[in-house]
Amino acid sequence: MLYSLGAAYMAKFQAYAYEHELGQAIVVYEEAVQLTPDKAERAQYLFALASALESRSEMTGNISDIETTITLLSEALELIPKDQPERYQYVHKLGHVYHSCFDHTHDLSHIEKCILTFQEAVELCGVHNIDASVDVSHLGDAYRHRFLLLGEIADLKYAVELLEKAKQLCSQHDHDRPTVLMRLGTAYAALFEQERNVRDLHKTIETFKEVIALMPAEHLDRSPLLNNLGAAYLALFIETEDTQYMDLAIETYKVSLSLLPEGHSNRRGQLSNLGNVYSTRFMHQHELSDNDAAIAHIKLAVDLTPEGHSFLPVALANLGNAYLRRYVFANDQAAETQSLQQAVSYFRQAACCGCGTSSVRLLASFRWADQAKRSKTLEHECIDGYNHFFTLLPEVVWLGKTVAQQHKDIAIWNEVAPQAAAAAIRLGKYSKAIEWLEQGRSVTWNQLLQLRSPYDDLANAYPLLSDELKSVSQQLEMLGHDREHEHAAHHHDALEEISQLHRKLAARRDAVVKEIRTLPSFENFLQLKPFRELLEAAKESPIVLLVAHQDGCHADALILIPNHDSVIHMHLEDLSIKELQGMQKSMLGYMGGHSQRSGLSDAERAAKMIPTGGVPMYSLHDVLSKLWTKLVSPILKKLSSTFPVRKAKTHLWWCVTGVLSFLPLHAAGDYSITEPGHKISDYVVSSYTPTLTALIKARQKVVEAAPTILAICETHAKGYPTLPGVIEEQKAIEDLAVKAQVYSCYLQDSEGTKTNVLDKLPTASWLHMACHGVQDSENPLNSAFILHDGTLQLSQIIQQNLGQADFAFLSACQTAAGDLKLSDQAVHLAAGMLFAGFRTVIATMWSIKDEDGPEVARDVYAHLLDSKDSTQAGYALHKAVQNLRKKYTGTKDEDLLAWVPFIHIGC
């Protein structure tokens, strides 16, 4: 009786859209649920009530109705056996509601539950012979939305695959075909944004046009379709600059908006989109009326967006962009000032929203800081903006993503750390500059280090929380490594299960850490170190942090020295950013020209340095000379005024950013002058560290007093040049180890298999790799050493228990060469070994001559085995290179190429 009454109210609502009838239906269904304990009937009433609440939420946008609907449907599914055909409609409905909930919250858990629910719906379609096209379409759209949240391109490509499948399942006259095609067109539009293939954009437009032709002119569902078509026209205008597409975009958006009744929840998004088109046209045609229209439309969108809705930061950021464009083209000082103030204000509001995606708020934070720098009256705000940016960065470059995806994300923001530091330096905030450099560099490595952090204080105070955090962190690290290699080994559904588990573990770890930070004395638990704690890195020796960003004309040096709480600042006014960029291009040529350890002659090695395409290039001697006269020598003079620099006894660490990451500061000097005093090695021993935290952690690690050596020597790797010198290299180490009574193990050629190396690695504290190596800048964990039976990847090394790891000598190919687009992320094998657990690493910026490997190794190990102290590695390499220089006394590139590439990283 109650069910029939409720159905009658719903029928009247669906016919006339009377909100009163919908309310009455909800009241009746609620009473029916309360009065019905019987499982079968109760499930039916729960479904009816959930459907009515869903309809109300679609009208009002009320999130509480959606959440209640999820609860009701979840309870109903508990009452229906999995083999019952009627289960399908409940699962289908729940998947749809999860998607609606995600639209409001942009909470990852909602879209992941949506995916799992529609996966079950598709399976039930197969079991009960139900048309699966709609559910396959829903599933594809859910993957597209997760792509928009996480940015993983595999999700988007799978979405296109599913939606193409759904299209094939739909007949030409299927009433669901328009929805399927609309989703497919939207997915192709997203694919175009990623890969910039205009073919995908034309597919988008063709698909949307096909759907529009299937719908009545006044159909409400035409509105979102026209909205998406307008976006495609706008993208085509931006790609081609053909104004007809701009006009089509505006007209299409207007028609789309006209189809929505006042109060419809989609109006806010479409108003904002139309405003963005006007703003884009203003940028091209400079008609102020377009900018006025843009601001008016987007302001209305902001007004229509409730507090806490995920769209709010998007609308606020769009409004900030509109005011920023007005600022750029302002005709008078007053309008310029007012427009910039408004832009900064809206970017700040967007950034500080407690809702929406982290990526939207991160971009807003950057623009807040970046634009505040433009005005003297606002520049103090850039400090707050950058602080907010670096707080949000770990949420975007998240542990729940694959390392490859993390690096793809951080590549977008690679230059922000030196840019922020340069801004702080201009404001005299030197300690803040150092904090930001630390927070924005080597982000992925730092997060991996956090997974391995000891929790001694926490374990003593809260052992249960400590155990849980340790367990979750270990699982997260293991699963993260697995996901890097999952695609070849698993079916897509299995991949989905692994990926969701990975993200759930990351979310759980975030929750545990958040809980710990509420406890007394643990407020800053696992937070990035403040300046006062970073000073520990310079406890024993000075550190020079170098900042170079195109926002400034010249580089800056920030110097930390022992027993000083303040930062010494130097503006390197004689060294321009343009000059540094020229040197960087030259050094990248050296690295690219020598990617493999080889037996080439000096002349052949130098010849490989001739750039192609007529690119102007400094000689290596010019680079070293300029670095000496314009950077290193002035810094040493400044340093000597406050810290005693004893000839070749003082150990100095370099921490570099941006273009400076590729320059051999450790070899700076004017080698045309033979007498002492004109090169860095006459004054200090040079080492590098990717971050201050990495150096602090390396020094804190306790290792066994007596080292054990594992040496891997591969002479004939398949597909690579032979390395006869590594046999002599191994013999030299073996003789020295015997003399020093140090245990050593040698795996040469066929003995040096991946299995044997991984078996021996946890027992060794010193590791010597004499072989070829390859670097994967897209995913540093896939960088590898070439062994007898294949590649030993860094990810495989990291997974080992390397509690004994101390010193690594990477006598391989360009093991310390970075990647230009990730210049501040230390994406090379040497840094990877440091973060894998080794305290100190010797590596090369480009390949070395095969005949020189044994000489350098002999001198390094002679020094180290005498003291059995790996912290002497920097001094040992310093002496070894000085000896090698006696062999190459010239100043031509063929001589300098031999000894310059050797560097030391770590403590």
JSON list of N, CA, C and O in Angstrom, two decimals, residues 32 36-38 65 73 94 108 135-136 193 202 218 224 275 297 318 363 398 494 586 597 689 810 828 837 881:
[
{"chain": "A", "resi": 32, "resn": "ALA", "atom": "N", "xyz": [7.61, 3.45, 4.94]},
{"chain": "A", "resi": 32, "resn": "ALA", "atom": "CA", "xyz": [7.57, 2.06, 4.49]},
{"chain": "A", "resi": 32, "resn": "ALA", "atom": "C", "xyz": [8.82, 1.30, 4.95]},
{"chain": "A", "resi": 32, "resn": "ALA", "atom": "O", "xyz": [8.73, 0.15, 5.39]},
{"chain": "A", "resi": 36, "resn": "THR", "atom": "N", "xyz": [8.89, -2.08, 7.64]},
{"chain": "A", "resi": 36, "resn": "THR", "atom": "CA", "xyz": [9.08, -3.33, 6.90]},
{"chain": "A", "resi": 36, "resn": "THR", "atom": "C", "xyz": [10.37, -4.03, 7.30]},
{"chain": "A", "resi": 36, "resn": "THR", "atom": "O", "xyz": [11.45, -3.68, 6.81]},
{"chain": "A", "resi": 37, "resn": "PRO", "atom": "N", "xyz": [10.32, -5.05, 8.16]},
{"chain": "A", "resi": 37, "resn": "PRO", "atom": "CA", "xyz": [11.52, -5.81, 8.52]},
{"chain": "A", "resi": 37, "resn": "PRO", "atom": "C", "xyz": [11.85, -6.92, 7.52]},
{"chain": "A", "resi": 37, "resn": "PRO", "atom": "O", "xyz": [12.98, -7.40, 7.46]},
{"chain": "A", "resi": 38, "resn": "ASP", "atom": "N", "xyz": [10.83, -7.38, 6.74]},
{"chain": "A", "resi": 38, "resn": "ASP", "atom": "CA", "xyz": [11.04, -8.49, 5.82]},
{"chain": "A", "resi": 38, "resn": "ASP", "atom": "C", "xyz": [12.14, -8.14, 4.80]},
{"chain": "A", "resi": 38, "resn": "ASP", "atom": "O", "xyz": [12.12, -7.07, 4.19]},
{"chain": "A", "resi": 65, "resn": "ASP", "atom": "N", "xyz": [21.81, 14.13, 0.87]},
{"chain": "A", "resi": 65, "resn": "ASP", "atom": "CA", "xyz": [20.89, 13.20, 0.21]},
{"chain": "A", "resi": 65, "resn": "ASP", "atom": "C", "xyz": [21.67, 12.10, -0.52]},
{"chain": "A", "resi": 65, "resn": "ASP", "atom": "O", "xyz": [21.28, 10.93, -0.51]},
{"chain": "A", "resi": 73, "resn": "LEU", "atom": "N", "xyz": [21.32, 2.05, -0.31]},
{"chain": "A", "resi": 73, "resn": "LEU", "atom": "CA", "xyz": [21.59, 1.05, -1.34]},
{"chain": "A", "resi": 73, "resn": "LEU", "atom": "C", "xyz": [22.58, -0.01, -0.85]},
{"chain": "A", "resi": 73, "resn": "LEU", "atom": "O", "xyz": [22.45, -1.19, -1.18]},
{"chain": "A", "resi": 94, "resn": "LEU", "atom": "N", "xyz": [23.79, 2.02, -7.39]},
{"chain": "A", "resi": 94, "resn": "LEU", "atom": "CA", "xyz": [24.83, 2.42, -6.43]},
{"chain": "A", "resi": 94, "resn": "LEU", "atom": "C", "xyz": [26.04, 3.00, -7.15]},
{"chain": "A", "resi": 94, "resn": "LEU", "atom": "O", "xyz": [26.62, 4.00, -6.71]},
{"chain": "A", "resi": 108, "resn": "LEU", "atom": "N", "xyz": [38.80, 10.67, -3.79]},
{"chain": "A", "resi": 108, "resn": "LEU", "atom": "CA", "xyz": [39.28, 9.51, -4.54]},
{"chain": "A", "resi": 108, "resn": "LEU", "atom": "C", "xyz": [38.51, 8.25, -4.19]},
{"chain": "A", "resi": 108, "resn": "LEU", "atom": "O", "xyz": [38.20, 7.43, -5.06]},
{"chain": "A", "resi": 135, "resn": "ASP", "atom": "N", "xyz": [26.53, 0.07, -18.62]},
{"chain": "A", "resi": 135, "resn": "ASP", "atom": "CA", "xyz": [27.46, -0.09, -17.51]},
{"chain": "A", "resi": 135, "resn": "ASP", "atom": "C", "xyz": [28.91, -0.01, -17.97]},
{"chain": "A", "resi": 135, "resn": "ASP", "atom": "O", "xyz": [29.76, 0.53, -17.25]},
{"chain": "A", "resi": 136, "resn": "VAL", "atom": "N", "xyz": [29.20, -0.52, -19.15]},
{"chain": "A", "resi": 136, "resn": "VAL", "atom": "CA", "xyz": [30.55, -0.36, -19.70]},
{"chain": "A", "resi": 136, "resn": "VAL", "atom": "C", "xyz": [30.84, 1.12, -19.92]},
{"chain": "A", "resi": 136, "resn": "VAL", "atom": "O", "xyz": [31.94, 1.62, -19.66]},
{"chain": "A", "resi": 193, "resn": "GLU", "atom": "N", "xyz": [44.03, 16.80, -24.85]},
{"chain": "A", "resi": 193, "resn": "GLU", "atom": "CA", "xyz": [44.73, 17.69, -23.92]},
{"chain": "A", "resi": 193, "resn": "GLU", "atom": "C", "xyz": [46.06, 17.09, -23.47]},
{"chain": "A", "resi": 193, "resn": "GLU", "atom": "O", "xyz": [47.02, 17.81, -23.20]},
{"chain": "A", "resi": 202, "resn": "HIS", "atom": "N", "xyz": [39.22, 16.35, -33.42]},
{"chain": "A", "resi": 202, "resn": "HIS", "atom": "CA", "xyz": [38.20, 16.23, -34.46]},
{"chain": "A", "resi": 202, "resn": "HIS", "atom": "C", "xyz": [37.25, 15.06, -34.17]},
{"chain": "A", "resi": 202, "resn": "HIS", "atom": "O", "xyz": [36.04, 15.14, -34.45]},
{"chain": "A", "resi": 218, "resn": "GLU", "atom": "N", "xyz": [14.91, 20.79, -27.70]},
{"chain": "A", "resi": 218, "resn": "GLU", "atom": "CA", "xyz": [14.75, 21.35, -26.36]},
{"chain": "A", "resi": 218, "resn": "GLU", "atom": "C", "xyz": [15.08, 20.35, -25.25]},
{"chain": "A", "resi": 218, "resn": "GLU", "atom": "O", "xyz": [14.81, 20.62, -24.09]},
{"chain": "A", "resi": 224, "resn": "PRO", "atom": "N", "xyz": [24.56, 19.65, -21.35]},
{"chain": "A", "resi": 224, "resn": "PRO", "atom": "CA", "xyz": [25.95, 19.25, -21.09]},
{"chain": "A", "resi": 224, "resn": "PRO", "atom": "C", "xyz": [26.71, 18.87, -22.35]},
{"chain": "A", "resi": 224, "resn": "PRO", "atom": "O", "xyz": [27.93, 19.07, -22.45]},
{"chain": "A", "resi": 275, "resn": "GLY", "atom": "N", "xyz": [32.47, 32.27, -19.32]},
{"chain": "A", "resi": 275, "resn": "GLY", "atom": "CA", "xyz": [33.36, 33.36, -18.90]},
{"chain": "A", "resi": 275, "resn": "GLY", "atom": "C", "xyz": [34.79, 33.13, -19.37]},
{"chain": "A", "resi": 275, "resn": "GLY", "atom": "O", "xyz": [35.47, 34.06, -19.81]},
{"chain": "A", "resi": 297, "resn": "HIS", "atom": "N", "xyz": [30.28, 36.70, -15.77]},
{"chain": "A", "resi": 297, "resn": "HIS", "atom": "CA", "xyz": [29.81, 35.31, -15.82]},
{"chain": "A", "resi": 297, "resn": "HIS", "atom": "C", "xyz": [30.46, 34.46, -14.73]},
{"chain": "A", "resi": 297, "resn": "HIS", "atom": "O", "xyz": [29.79, 33.66, -14.06]},
{"chain": "A", "resi": 318, "resn": "ASN", "atom": "N", "xyz": [39.41, 30.65, -11.82]},
{"chain": "A", "resi": 318, "resn": "ASN", "atom": "CA", "xyz": [39.04, 31.22, -13.12]},
{"chain": "A", "resi": 318, "resn": "ASN", "atom": "C", "xyz": [38.82, 32.73, -13.01]},
{"chain": "A", "resi": 318, "resn": "ASN", "atom": "O", "xyz": [39.19, 33.50, -13.90]},
{"chain": "A", "resi": 363, "resn": "LEU", "atom": "N", "xyz": [47.89, 24.84, -8.17]},
{"chain": "A", "resi": 363, "resn": "LEU", "atom": "CA", "xyz": [48.07, 25.83, -9.23]},
{"chain": "A", "resi": 363, "resn": "LEU", "atom": "C", "xyz": [47.66, 27.23, -8.75]},
{"chain": "A", "resi": 363, "resn": "LEU", "atom": "O", "xyz": [48.34, 28.22, -9.03]},
{"chain": "A", "resi": 398, "resn": "TRP", "atom": "N", "xyz": [51.90, 12.39, -4.91]},
{"chain": "A", "resi": 398, "resn": "TRP", "atom": "CA", "xyz": [51.41, 11.60, -3.78]},
{"chain": "A", "resi": 398, "resn": "TRP", "atom": "C", "xyz": [52.00, 10.20, -3.78]},
{"chain": "A", "resi": 398, "resn": "TRP", "atom": "O", "xyz": [52.23, 9.59, -4.83]},
{"chain": "A", "resi": 494, "resn": "ALA", "atom": "N", "xyz": [43.00, -7.20, -12.36]},
{"chain": "A", "resi": 494, "resn": "ALA", "atom": "CA", "xyz": [43.97, -7.44, -11.29]},
{"chain": "A", "resi": 494, "resn": "ALA", "atom": "C", "xyz": [44.79, -6.18, -11.03]},
{"chain": "A", "resi": 494, "resn": "ALA", "atom": "O", "xyz": [45.09, -5.84, -9.88]},
{"chain": "A", "resi": 586, "resn": "SER", "atom": "N", "xyz": [76.30, 23.27, -23.06]},
{"chain": "A", "resi": 586, "resn": "SER", "atom": "CA", "xyz": [77.59, 22.65, -23.37]},
{"chain": "A", "resi": 586, "resn": "SER", "atom": "C", "xyz": [77.78, 21.36, -22.59]},
{"chain": "A", "resi": 586, "resn": "SER", "atom": "O", "xyz": [78.19, 20.33, -23.14]},
{"chain": "A", "resi": 597, "resn": "ARG", "atom": "N", "xyz": [80.87, 3.89, -20.84]},
{"chain": "A", "resi": 597, "resn": "ARG", "atom": "CA", "xyz": [82.27, 3.68, -20.55]},
{"chain": "A", "resi": 597, "resn": "ARG", "atom": "C", "xyz": [82.89, 2.97, -21.74]},
{"chain": "A", "resi": 597, "resn": "ARG", "atom": "O", "xyz": [82.32, 2.01, -22.26]},
{"chain": "A", "resi": 689, "resn": "THR", "atom": "N", "xyz": [75.44, 17.12, -2.46]},
{"chain": "A", "resi": 689, "resn": "THR", "atom": "CA", "xyz": [74.29, 16.46, -1.81]},
{"chain": "A", "resi": 689, "resn": "THR", "atom": "C", "xyz": [73.02, 16.93, -2.52]},
{"chain": "A", "resi": 689, "resn": "THR", "atom": "O", "xyz": [72.89, 18.12, -2.82]},
{"chain": "A", "resi": 810, "resn": "LEU", "atom": "N", "xyz": [80.39, 3.64, -8.20]},
{"chain": "A", "resi": 810, "resn": "LEU", "atom": "CA", "xyz": [79.70, 3.31, -9.45]},
{"chain": "A", "resi": 810, "resn": "LEU", "atom": "C", "xyz": [80.63, 3.62, -10.61]},
{"chain": "A", "resi": 810, "resn": "LEU", "atom": "O", "xyz": [80.58, 4.70, -11.21]},
{"chain": "A", "resi": 828, "resn": "HIS", "atom": "N", "xyz": [69.07, 10.34, -11.01]},
{"chain": "A", "resi": 828, "resn": "HIS", "atom": "CA", "xyz": [70.19, 9.58, -11.56]},
{"chain": "A", "resi": 828, "resn": "HIS", "atom": "C", "xyz": [70.54, 8.44, -10.60]},
{"chain": "A", "resi": 828, "resn": "HIS", "atom": "O", "xyz": [70.09, 8.40, -9.45]},
{"chain": "A", "resi": 837, "resn": "GLY", "atom": "N", "xyz": [69.99, 3.72, 0.60]},
{"chain": "A", "resi": 837, "resn": "GLY", "atom": "CA", "xyz": [70.56, 3.38, 1.90]},
{"chain": "A", "resi": 837, "resn": "GLY", "atom": "C", "xyz": [72.06, 3.57, 2.01]},
{"chain": "A", "resi": 837, "resn": "GLY", "atom": "O", "xyz": [72.62, 3.53, 3.11]},
{"chain": "A", "resi": 881, "resn": "VAL", "atom": "N", "xyz": [91.85, 11.70, -8.19]},
{"chain": "A", "resi": 881, "resn": "VAL", "atom": "CA", "xyz": [91.71, 12.54, -9.37]},
{"chain": "A", "resi": 881, "resn": "VAL", "atom": "C", "xyz": [92.96, 13.40, -9.56]},
{"chain": "A", "resi": 881, "resn": "VAL", "atom": "O", "xyz": [93.39, 13.64, -10.70]}
]
